[in-house]
Amino acid sequence: KRIYNNLLSAKKEQRKKFAVLIDPDKLHLKDVDYIIKLGKEAAVDSFFIGGSLVVNDALDEIILTIKKHCDIPVVLFPGSSRQLSYKADALLFLSLISGRNPELLIGKHVETAPFLKISPLEIISTGYMLIDGGVPTSVSYMSNTLPIPADKDSIAVCTAIAGEMLGLKLIYMDAGSGAQRPINTSMIEAVSTAIDIPLIVGGGIRTPEQAKANIKAGADIIVVGNAIEKDPNLILELAAAVHEG
Ligand code: 1GP
């Protein structure tokens, strides 16, 4: 449980973490080298890999390229049960607890459990909460679920507490990739004070100021994908803002 234990000790010591999200559909293999170079320079804490669809077969190749050049952990953040690679270090075993689609609460988990059980991957059970980010997101469409309204902090809090009580090891609050509005800091603050497990926040974060505000509000890990796809150099400033705490 190397990766999860590391997250727990980082939380205890107030060391905040920054993850770069790589969507194999959006990032070309030829650009991965540059992202890795910047990731090393910025001491990025992990690469999350996944997307809503992933229609190409670059998953393994991207992971192998990362592994060849650095030892930054690679964590699968799967948009579907097909996004599995034994080359990664860990997998977020996502339960979409903000939604009411049984397939994404337990169905897919039953189907994939026997494969994951024998895999070398560290499996980290994660309560995934979709929060309304202003525009309909791919996740919302693909999962056939409604996100939690952006101003309903109490619903988010109760959902996160329920996830923690069910034994989930992480809570991931996501406004969805490319969200118009990232999650309100008031909601992040309310959720982070209500739970003891690490809190991941992502979706629509574009600036170091936003990343810092989320950290100050109680997020333990910040994930950015879209903004980095547009301007990879942002990795340096975003990671610095998060690591400064
Ligand atoms: C999406 O939380 C991630 O699932 C990251 O979102 O791509 O908008 O940074 P962005």
PDB file of C-alpha atoms and ligand atoms in Angstrom:
ATOM      1  CA  LYS A   1       0.000   0.000   0.000  1.00  0.00           C
ATOM      2  CA  ARG A   2       2.927   2.267  -0.762  1.00  0.00           C
ATOM      3  CA  ILE A   3       1.052   5.009  -2.568  1.00  0.00           C
ATOM      4  CA  TYR A   4      -1.888   5.231  -0.190  1.00  0.00           C
ATOM      5  CA  ASN A   5       0.325   5.156   2.902  1.00  0.00           C
ATOM      6  CA  ASN A   6       2.346   7.951   1.392  1.00  0.00           C
ATOM      7  CA  LEU A   7      -0.848   9.979   0.908  1.00  0.00           C
ATOM      8  CA  LEU A   8      -1.827   9.388   4.522  1.00  0.00           C
ATOM      9  CA  SER A   9       1.520  10.519   5.897  1.00  0.00           C
ATOM     10  CA  ALA A  10       1.527  13.534   3.571  1.00  0.00           C
ATOM     11  CA  LYS A  11      -1.911  14.494   4.896  1.00  0.00           C
ATOM     12  CA  LYS A  12      -0.726  14.170   8.475  1.00  0.00           C
ATOM     13  CA  GLU A  13       2.306  16.329   7.762  1.00  0.00           C
ATOM     14  CA  GLN A  14       0.281  18.847   5.706  1.00  0.00           C
ATOM     15  CA  ARG A  15       2.345  18.136   2.576  1.00  0.00           C
ATOM     16  CA  LYS A  16       0.080  18.947  -0.343  1.00  0.00           C
ATOM     17  CA  LYS A  17       0.289  17.015  -3.581  1.00  0.00           C
ATOM     18  CA  PHE A  18      -0.036  17.864  -7.232  1.00  0.00           C
ATOM     19  CA  ALA A  19      -1.096  15.416  -9.930  1.00  0.00           C
ATOM     20  CA  VAL A  20      -1.061  15.924 -13.683  1.00  0.00           C
ATOM     21  CA  LEU A  21      -3.947  14.256 -15.499  1.00  0.00           C
ATOM     22  CA  ILE A  22      -3.084  12.726 -18.847  1.00  0.00           C
ATOM     23  CA  ASP A  23      -6.024  11.839 -21.058  1.00  0.00           C
ATOM     24  CA  PRO A  24      -4.663   9.452 -23.717  1.00  0.00           C
ATOM     25  CA  ASP A  25      -7.258  10.751 -26.175  1.00  0.00           C
ATOM     26  CA  LYS A  26      -6.127  14.328 -25.882  1.00  0.00           C
ATOM     27  CA  LEU A  27      -2.392  14.064 -25.385  1.00  0.00           C
ATOM     28  CA  HIS A  28      -0.321  12.819 -28.281  1.00  0.00           C
ATOM     29  CA  LEU A  29       2.450  10.402 -27.521  1.00  0.00           C
ATOM     30  CA  LYS A  30       4.961  12.814 -29.028  1.00  0.00           C
ATOM     31  CA  ASP A  31       4.036  15.439 -26.396  1.00  0.00           C
ATOM     32  CA  VAL A  32       4.409  13.068 -23.457  1.00  0.00           C
ATOM     33  CA  ASP A  33       8.195  13.514 -23.303  1.00  0.00           C
ATOM     34  CA  TYR A  34       7.831  17.233 -22.702  1.00  0.00           C
ATOM     35  CA  ILE A  35       5.191  16.714 -20.001  1.00  0.00           C
ATOM     36  CA  ILE A  36       7.502  14.202 -18.286  1.00  0.00           C
ATOM     37  CA  LYS A  37      10.426  16.621 -18.448  1.00  0.00           C
ATOM     38  CA  LEU A  38       8.345  19.374 -16.848  1.00  0.00           C
ATOM     39  CA  GLY A  39       6.855  16.914 -14.371  1.00  0.00           C
ATOM     40  CA  LYS A  40      10.327  15.959 -13.156  1.00  0.00           C
ATOM     41  CA  GLU A  41      11.424  19.581 -12.955  1.00  0.00           C
ATOM     42  CA  ALA A  42       8.320  20.533 -10.966  1.00  0.00           C
ATOM     43  CA  ALA A  43       8.540  17.411  -8.740  1.00  0.00           C
ATOM     44  CA  VAL A  44       4.991  16.472  -9.654  1.00  0.00           C
ATOM     45  CA  ASP A  45       3.714  13.867  -7.181  1.00  0.00           C
ATOM     46  CA  SER A  46       1.889  11.623  -9.625  1.00  0.00           C
ATOM     47  CA  PHE A  47       0.518  11.212 -13.097  1.00  0.00           C
ATOM     48  CA  PHE A  48      -3.153  10.310 -13.249  1.00  0.00           C
ATOM     49  CA  ILE A  49      -4.088   8.552 -16.489  1.00  0.00           C
ATOM     50  CA  GLY A  50      -7.589   8.225 -17.853  1.00  0.00           C
ATOM     51  CA  GLY A  51     -10.410   9.844 -19.744  1.00  0.00           C
ATOM     52  CA  SER A  52     -14.110   9.574 -20.375  1.00  0.00           C
ATOM     53  CA  LEU A  53     -13.660   7.428 -23.462  1.00  0.00           C
ATOM     54  CA  VAL A  54     -10.085   6.553 -24.436  1.00  0.00           C
ATOM     55  CA  VAL A  55     -10.635   5.483 -27.995  1.00  0.00           C
ATOM     56  CA  ASN A  56      -6.989   4.887 -28.868  1.00  0.00           C
ATOM     57  CA  ASP A  57      -4.633   2.211 -27.585  1.00  0.00           C
ATOM     58  CA  ALA A  58      -1.921   4.508 -26.276  1.00  0.00           C
ATOM     59  CA  LEU A  59      -2.538   3.778 -22.594  1.00  0.00           C
ATOM     60  CA  ASP A  60       0.222   1.191 -22.144  1.00  0.00           C
ATOM     61  CA  GLU A  61       2.649   3.109 -24.305  1.00  0.00           C
ATOM     62  CA  ILE A  62       2.164   6.373 -22.410  1.00  0.00           C
ATOM     63  CA  ILE A  63       2.687   4.594 -19.091  1.00  0.00           C
ATOM     64  CA  LEU A  64       5.802   2.799 -20.352  1.00  0.00           C
ATOM     65  CA  THR A  65       7.222   6.096 -21.603  1.00  0.00           C
ATOM     66  CA  ILE A  66       6.659   7.697 -18.197  1.00  0.00           C
ATOM     67  CA  LYS A  67       8.217   4.698 -16.438  1.00  0.00           C
ATOM     68  CA  LYS A  68      11.248   4.813 -18.721  1.00  0.00           C
ATOM     69  CA  HIS A  69      12.041   8.414 -17.865  1.00  0.00           C
ATOM     70  CA  CYS A  70      11.101   8.919 -14.234  1.00  0.00           C
ATOM     71  CA  ASP A  71       9.870   7.282 -11.063  1.00  0.00           C
ATOM     72  CA  ILE A  72       6.843   9.526 -10.561  1.00  0.00           C
ATOM     73  CA  PRO A  73       3.970   7.175  -9.638  1.00  0.00           C
ATOM     74  CA  VAL A  74       1.388   6.470 -12.334  1.00  0.00           C
ATOM     75  CA  VAL A  75      -2.172   6.165 -11.081  1.00  0.00           C
ATOM     76  CA  LEU A  76      -5.006   4.927 -13.285  1.00  0.00           C
ATOM     77  CA  PHE A  77      -8.081   7.137 -13.102  1.00  0.00           C
ATOM     78  CA  PRO A  78     -10.338   5.043 -15.317  1.00  0.00           C
ATOM     79  CA  GLY A  79     -13.348   6.430 -17.148  1.00  0.00           C
ATOM     80  CA  SER A  80     -14.375   2.859 -17.920  1.00  0.00           C
ATOM     81  CA  SER A  81     -13.452  -0.686 -16.969  1.00  0.00           C
ATOM     82  CA  ARG A  82     -11.521  -1.021 -20.225  1.00  0.00           C
ATOM     83  CA  GLN A  83      -8.911   1.495 -19.066  1.00  0.00           C
ATOM     84  CA  LEU A  84      -6.763  -1.009 -17.257  1.00  0.00           C
ATOM     85  CA  SER A  85      -3.006  -1.437 -17.506  1.00  0.00           C
ATOM     86  CA  TYR A  86      -0.766  -3.559 -15.319  1.00  0.00           C
ATOM     87  CA  LYS A  87       2.089  -1.191 -16.160  1.00  0.00           C
ATOM     88  CA  ALA A  88       0.721   1.482 -13.788  1.00  0.00           C
ATOM     89  CA  ASP A  89       1.423   1.596 -10.054  1.00  0.00           C
ATOM     90  CA  ALA A  90      -2.069   2.057  -8.677  1.00  0.00           C
ATOM     91  CA  LEU A  91      -5.701   2.299  -9.664  1.00  0.00           C
ATOM     92  CA  LEU A  92      -8.403   4.507  -8.233  1.00  0.00           C
ATOM     93  CA  PHE A  93     -11.262   2.017  -7.779  1.00  0.00           C
ATOM     94  CA  LEU A  94     -13.943   4.628  -8.331  1.00  0.00           C
ATOM     95  CA  SER A  95     -17.428   4.463  -6.956  1.00  0.00           C
ATOM     96  CA  LEU A  96     -19.545   7.312  -8.309  1.00  0.00           C
ATOM     97  CA  ILE A  97     -21.180   8.123  -4.999  1.00  0.00           C
ATOM     98  CA  SER A  98     -22.704  11.424  -6.144  1.00  0.00           C
ATOM     99  CA  GLY A  99     -24.811   9.491  -8.667  1.00  0.00           C
ATOM    100  CA  ARG A 100     -27.467   6.816  -8.492  1.00  0.00           C
ATOM    101  CA  ASN A 101     -26.305   4.599 -11.296  1.00  0.00           C
ATOM    102  CA  PRO A 102     -25.883   1.134  -9.751  1.00  0.00           C
ATOM    103  CA  GLU A 103     -23.442   0.056 -12.457  1.00  0.00           C
ATOM    104  CA  LEU A 104     -21.005   2.758 -11.337  1.00  0.00           C
ATOM    105  CA  LEU A 105     -21.649   2.213  -7.645  1.00  0.00           C
ATOM    106  CA  ILE A 106     -21.016  -1.553  -7.635  1.00  0.00           C
ATOM    107  CA  GLY A 107     -21.785  -3.215 -11.008  1.00  0.00           C
ATOM    108  CA  LYS A 108     -18.511  -2.560 -12.848  1.00  0.00           C
ATOM    109  CA  HIS A 109     -16.630  -3.312  -9.654  1.00  0.00           C
ATOM    110  CA  VAL A 110     -18.022  -6.831  -9.521  1.00  0.00           C
ATOM    111  CA  GLU A 111     -17.024  -7.409 -13.157  1.00  0.00           C
ATOM    112  CA  THR A 112     -13.471  -6.158 -12.701  1.00  0.00           C
ATOM    113  CA  ALA A 113     -12.784  -7.434  -9.172  1.00  0.00           C
ATOM    114  CA  PRO A 114     -11.270 -10.826 -10.136  1.00  0.00           C
ATOM    115  CA  PHE A 115      -8.834  -9.194 -12.570  1.00  0.00           C
ATOM    116  CA  LEU A 116      -7.846  -6.504 -10.123  1.00  0.00           C
ATOM    117  CA  LYS A 117      -7.406  -9.006  -7.310  1.00  0.00           C
ATOM    118  CA  ILE A 118      -4.614 -10.802  -9.186  1.00  0.00           C
ATOM    119  CA  SER A 119      -3.109  -7.634 -10.670  1.00  0.00           C
ATOM    120  CA  PRO A 120       0.085  -6.060  -9.375  1.00  0.00           C
ATOM    121  CA  LEU A 121      -1.743  -2.735  -9.059  1.00  0.00           C
ATOM    122  CA  GLU A 122      -2.307  -1.048  -5.729  1.00  0.00           C
ATOM    123  CA  ILE A 123      -6.085  -0.703  -5.583  1.00  0.00           C
ATOM    124  CA  ILE A 124      -7.325   2.425  -3.812  1.00  0.00           C
ATOM    125  CA  SER A 125     -11.078   2.575  -3.252  1.00  0.00           C
ATOM    126  CA  THR A 126     -12.254   6.092  -4.010  1.00  0.00           C
ATOM    127  CA  GLY A 127     -15.545   7.892  -3.515  1.00  0.00           C
ATOM    128  CA  TYR A 128     -15.909   9.877  -6.698  1.00  0.00           C
ATOM    129  CA  MET A 129     -18.189  12.917  -6.449  1.00  0.00           C
ATOM    130  CA  LEU A 130     -19.182  14.863  -9.495  1.00  0.00           C
ATOM    131  CA  ILE A 131     -19.981  18.508  -8.728  1.00  0.00           C
ATOM    132  CA  ASP A 132     -21.778  20.783 -11.184  1.00  0.00           C
ATOM    133  CA  GLY A 133     -19.134  22.854 -12.967  1.00  0.00           C
ATOM    134  CA  GLY A 134     -21.401  25.048 -15.080  1.00  0.00           C
ATOM    135  CA  VAL A 135     -21.456  22.988 -18.264  1.00  0.00           C
ATOM    136  CA  PRO A 136     -22.622  19.442 -18.881  1.00  0.00           C
ATOM    137  CA  THR A 137     -19.455  17.334 -18.655  1.00  0.00           C
ATOM    138  CA  SER A 138     -18.462  14.143 -20.438  1.00  0.00           C
ATOM    139  CA  VAL A 139     -18.534  12.294 -17.111  1.00  0.00           C
ATOM    140  CA  SER A 140     -22.076  13.387 -16.405  1.00  0.00           C
ATOM    141  CA  TYR A 141     -23.201  12.336 -19.887  1.00  0.00           C
ATOM    142  CA  MET A 142     -21.285   9.059 -19.983  1.00  0.00           C
ATOM    143  CA  SER A 143     -22.266   8.052 -16.455  1.00  0.00           C
ATOM    144  CA  ASN A 144     -25.891   9.046 -16.894  1.00  0.00           C
ATOM    145  CA  THR A 145     -25.832  10.752 -13.503  1.00  0.00           C
ATOM    146  CA  LEU A 146     -26.595  14.214 -12.209  1.00  0.00           C
ATOM    147  CA  PRO A 147     -23.787  16.116 -10.523  1.00  0.00           C
ATOM    148  CA  ILE A 148     -24.257  17.595  -7.046  1.00  0.00           C
ATOM    149  CA  PRO A 149     -25.397  21.245  -7.437  1.00  0.00           C
ATOM    150  CA  ALA A 150     -22.426  23.609  -7.015  1.00  0.00           C
ATOM    151  CA  ASP A 151     -23.949  25.484  -4.073  1.00  0.00           C
ATOM    152  CA  LYS A 152     -25.220  22.486  -2.107  1.00  0.00           C
ATOM    153  CA  ASP A 153     -22.324  22.109   0.304  1.00  0.00           C
ATOM    154  CA  SER A 154     -24.385  20.053   2.727  1.00  0.00           C
ATOM    155  CA  ILE A 155     -25.211  17.401   0.106  1.00  0.00           C
ATOM    156  CA  ALA A 156     -21.511  17.162  -0.748  1.00  0.00           C
ATOM    157  CA  VAL A 157     -20.616  16.861   2.942  1.00  0.00           C
ATOM    158  CA  CYS A 158     -23.171  14.107   3.632  1.00  0.00           C
ATOM    159  CA  THR A 159     -22.106  12.219   0.500  1.00  0.00           C
ATOM    160  CA  ALA A 160     -18.431  12.370   1.483  1.00  0.00           C
ATOM    161  CA  ILE A 161     -19.144  11.276   5.065  1.00  0.00           C
ATOM    162  CA  ALA A 162     -21.218   8.356   3.774  1.00  0.00           C
ATOM    163  CA  GLY A 163     -18.351   7.376   1.465  1.00  0.00           C
ATOM    164  CA  GLU A 164     -15.893   7.460   4.338  1.00  0.00           C
ATOM    165  CA  MET A 165     -18.231   5.410   6.554  1.00  0.00           C
ATOM    166  CA  LEU A 166     -18.564   2.832   3.782  1.00  0.00           C
ATOM    167  CA  GLY A 167     -14.822   2.376   4.039  1.00  0.00           C
ATOM    168  CA  LEU A 168     -13.654   4.246   0.953  1.00  0.00           C
ATOM    169  CA  LYS A 169     -10.059   5.417   1.273  1.00  0.00           C
ATOM    170  CA  LEU A 170     -10.173   8.666  -0.692  1.00  0.00           C
ATOM    171  CA  ILE A 171     -12.749  11.233  -1.743  1.00  0.00           C
ATOM    172  CA  TYR A 172     -12.325  12.771  -5.205  1.00  0.00           C
ATOM    173  CA  MET A 173     -14.440  15.868  -5.831  1.00  0.00           C
ATOM    174  CA  ASP A 174     -14.495  16.652  -9.529  1.00  0.00           C
ATOM    175  CA  ALA A 175     -16.193  19.435 -11.472  1.00  0.00           C
ATOM    176  CA  GLY A 176     -15.348  17.452 -14.626  1.00  0.00           C
ATOM    177  CA  SER A 177     -12.589  17.999 -17.122  1.00  0.00           C
ATOM    178  CA  GLY A 178     -12.663  21.481 -18.614  1.00  0.00           C
ATOM    179  CA  ALA A 179     -15.364  22.641 -16.196  1.00  0.00           C
ATOM    180  CA  GLN A 180     -16.370  26.264 -16.623  1.00  0.00           C
ATOM    181  CA  ARG A 181     -16.465  26.758 -12.869  1.00  0.00           C
ATOM    182  CA  PRO A 182     -14.127  24.827 -10.575  1.00  0.00           C
ATOM    183  CA  ILE A 183     -15.542  23.638  -7.249  1.00  0.00           C
ATOM    184  CA  ASN A 184     -16.301  26.425  -4.740  1.00  0.00           C
ATOM    185  CA  THR A 185     -13.771  26.771  -1.968  1.00  0.00           C
ATOM    186  CA  SER A 186     -16.645  26.814   0.539  1.00  0.00           C
ATOM    187  CA  MET A 187     -17.645  23.296  -0.550  1.00  0.00           C
ATOM    188  CA  ILE A 188     -14.027  22.093  -0.386  1.00  0.00           C
ATOM    189  CA  GLU A 189     -13.685  23.532   3.105  1.00  0.00           C
ATOM    190  CA  ALA A 190     -16.941  21.981   4.297  1.00  0.00           C
ATOM    191  CA  VAL A 191     -16.076  18.535   2.932  1.00  0.00           C
ATOM    192  CA  SER A 192     -12.460  18.545   4.082  1.00  0.00           C
ATOM    193  CA  THR A 193     -13.413  19.374   7.650  1.00  0.00           C
ATOM    194  CA  ALA A 194     -16.067  16.659   7.684  1.00  0.00           C
ATOM    195  CA  ILE A 195     -13.800  13.741   6.695  1.00  0.00           C
ATOM    196  CA  ASP A 196     -10.453  12.333   7.828  1.00  0.00           C
ATOM    197  CA  ILE A 197      -9.448  10.574   4.605  1.00  0.00           C
ATOM    198  CA  PRO A 198      -7.467  12.456   1.928  1.00  0.00           C
ATOM    199  CA  LEU A 199      -9.423  14.731  -0.405  1.00  0.00           C
ATOM    200  CA  ILE A 200      -8.626  15.065  -4.115  1.00  0.00           C
ATOM    201  CA  VAL A 201      -9.988  18.096  -5.973  1.00  0.00           C
ATOM    202  CA  GLY A 202     -10.031  18.634  -9.734  1.00  0.00           C
ATOM    203  CA  GLY A 203     -11.973  19.973 -12.680  1.00  0.00           C
ATOM    204  CA  GLY A 204     -11.554  23.363 -14.313  1.00  0.00           C
ATOM    205  CA  ILE A 205      -8.538  24.480 -12.278  1.00  0.00           C
ATOM    206  CA  ARG A 206      -6.525  26.766 -14.567  1.00  0.00           C
ATOM    207  CA  THR A 207      -4.348  29.017 -12.423  1.00  0.00           C
ATOM    208  CA  PRO A 208      -1.853  28.685  -9.550  1.00  0.00           C
ATOM    209  CA  GLU A 209      -4.099  31.030  -7.528  1.00  0.00           C
ATOM    210  CA  GLN A 210      -7.057  28.666  -7.873  1.00  0.00           C
ATOM    211  CA  ALA A 211      -4.877  25.697  -6.956  1.00  0.00           C
ATOM    212  CA  LYS A 212      -3.597  27.503  -3.878  1.00  0.00           C
ATOM    213  CA  ALA A 213      -7.088  28.565  -2.803  1.00  0.00           C
ATOM    214  CA  ASN A 214      -8.227  24.944  -3.016  1.00  0.00           C
ATOM    215  CA  ILE A 215      -5.267  23.803  -0.942  1.00  0.00           C
ATOM    216  CA  LYS A 216      -5.985  26.479   1.668  1.00  0.00           C
ATOM    217  CA  ALA A 217      -9.602  25.309   1.739  1.00  0.00           C
ATOM    218  CA  GLY A 218      -8.435  21.805   2.673  1.00  0.00           C
ATOM    219  CA  ALA A 219      -7.771  19.851  -0.537  1.00  0.00           C
ATOM    220  CA  ASP A 220      -4.889  17.390  -0.126  1.00  0.00           C
ATOM    221  CA  ILE A 221      -4.284  16.661  -3.793  1.00  0.00           C
ATOM    222  CA  ILE A 222      -4.927  18.946  -6.755  1.00  0.00           C
ATOM    223  CA  VAL A 223      -5.431  17.436 -10.211  1.00  0.00           C
ATOM    224  CA  VAL A 224      -5.093  19.458 -13.420  1.00  0.00           C
ATOM    225  CA  GLY A 225      -5.468  18.149 -16.961  1.00  0.00           C
ATOM    226  CA  ASN A 226      -7.142  20.485 -19.425  1.00  0.00           C
ATOM    227  CA  ALA A 227      -5.171  23.647 -18.648  1.00  0.00           C
ATOM    228  CA  ILE A 228      -1.906  21.700 -18.941  1.00  0.00           C
ATOM    229  CA  GLU A 229      -2.936  20.217 -22.291  1.00  0.00           C
ATOM    230  CA  LYS A 230      -3.302  23.813 -23.503  1.00  0.00           C
ATOM    231  CA  ASP A 231      -0.101  25.099 -21.886  1.00  0.00           C
ATOM    232  CA  PRO A 232       2.232  22.418 -20.501  1.00  0.00           C
ATOM    233  CA  ASN A 233       4.513  25.062 -18.955  1.00  0.00           C
ATOM    234  CA  LEU A 234       1.786  25.737 -16.386  1.00  0.00           C
ATOM    235  CA  ILE A 235       2.947  22.545 -14.621  1.00  0.00           C
ATOM    236  CA  LEU A 236       5.816  24.420 -12.977  1.00  0.00           C
ATOM    237  CA  GLU A 237       3.703  27.220 -11.495  1.00  0.00           C
ATOM    238  CA  LEU A 238       0.833  24.953 -10.496  1.00  0.00           C
ATOM    239  CA  ALA A 239       3.103  22.456  -8.734  1.00  0.00           C
ATOM    240  CA  ALA A 240       4.956  25.262  -6.946  1.00  0.00           C
ATOM    241  CA  ALA A 241       1.681  26.817  -5.749  1.00  0.00           C
ATOM    242  CA  VAL A 242       0.464  23.472  -4.392  1.00  0.00           C
ATOM    243  CA  HIS A 243       3.766  22.488  -2.768  1.00  0.00           C
ATOM    244  CA  GLU A 244       4.108  25.864  -1.037  1.00  0.00           C
ATOM    245  CA  GLY A 245       0.808  24.995   0.636  1.00  0.00           C
TER     246      GLY A 245
HETATM  247  C1  1GP B   1     -10.987  15.799 -14.535  1.00  0.00           C
HETATM  248  O1  1GP B   1     -10.338  16.390 -12.333  1.00  0.00           O
HETATM  249  C2  1GP B   1      -9.894  16.217 -13.614  1.00  0.00           C
HETATM  250  O2  1GP B   1     -11.568  14.604 -14.176  1.00  0.00           O
HETATM  251  C3  1GP B   1      -9.126  17.395 -14.131  1.00  0.00           C
HETATM  252  O3  1GP B   1      -9.945  18.375 -14.709  1.00  0.00           O
HETATM  253  O4  1GP B   1      -9.025  18.565 -17.006  1.00  0.00           O
HETATM  254  O5  1GP B   1     -10.420  20.402 -16.043  1.00  0.00           O
HETATM  255  O6  1GP B   1      -8.112  19.997 -15.217  1.00  0.00           O
HETATM  256  P1  1GP B   1      -9.345  19.388 -15.791  1.00  0.00           P
END
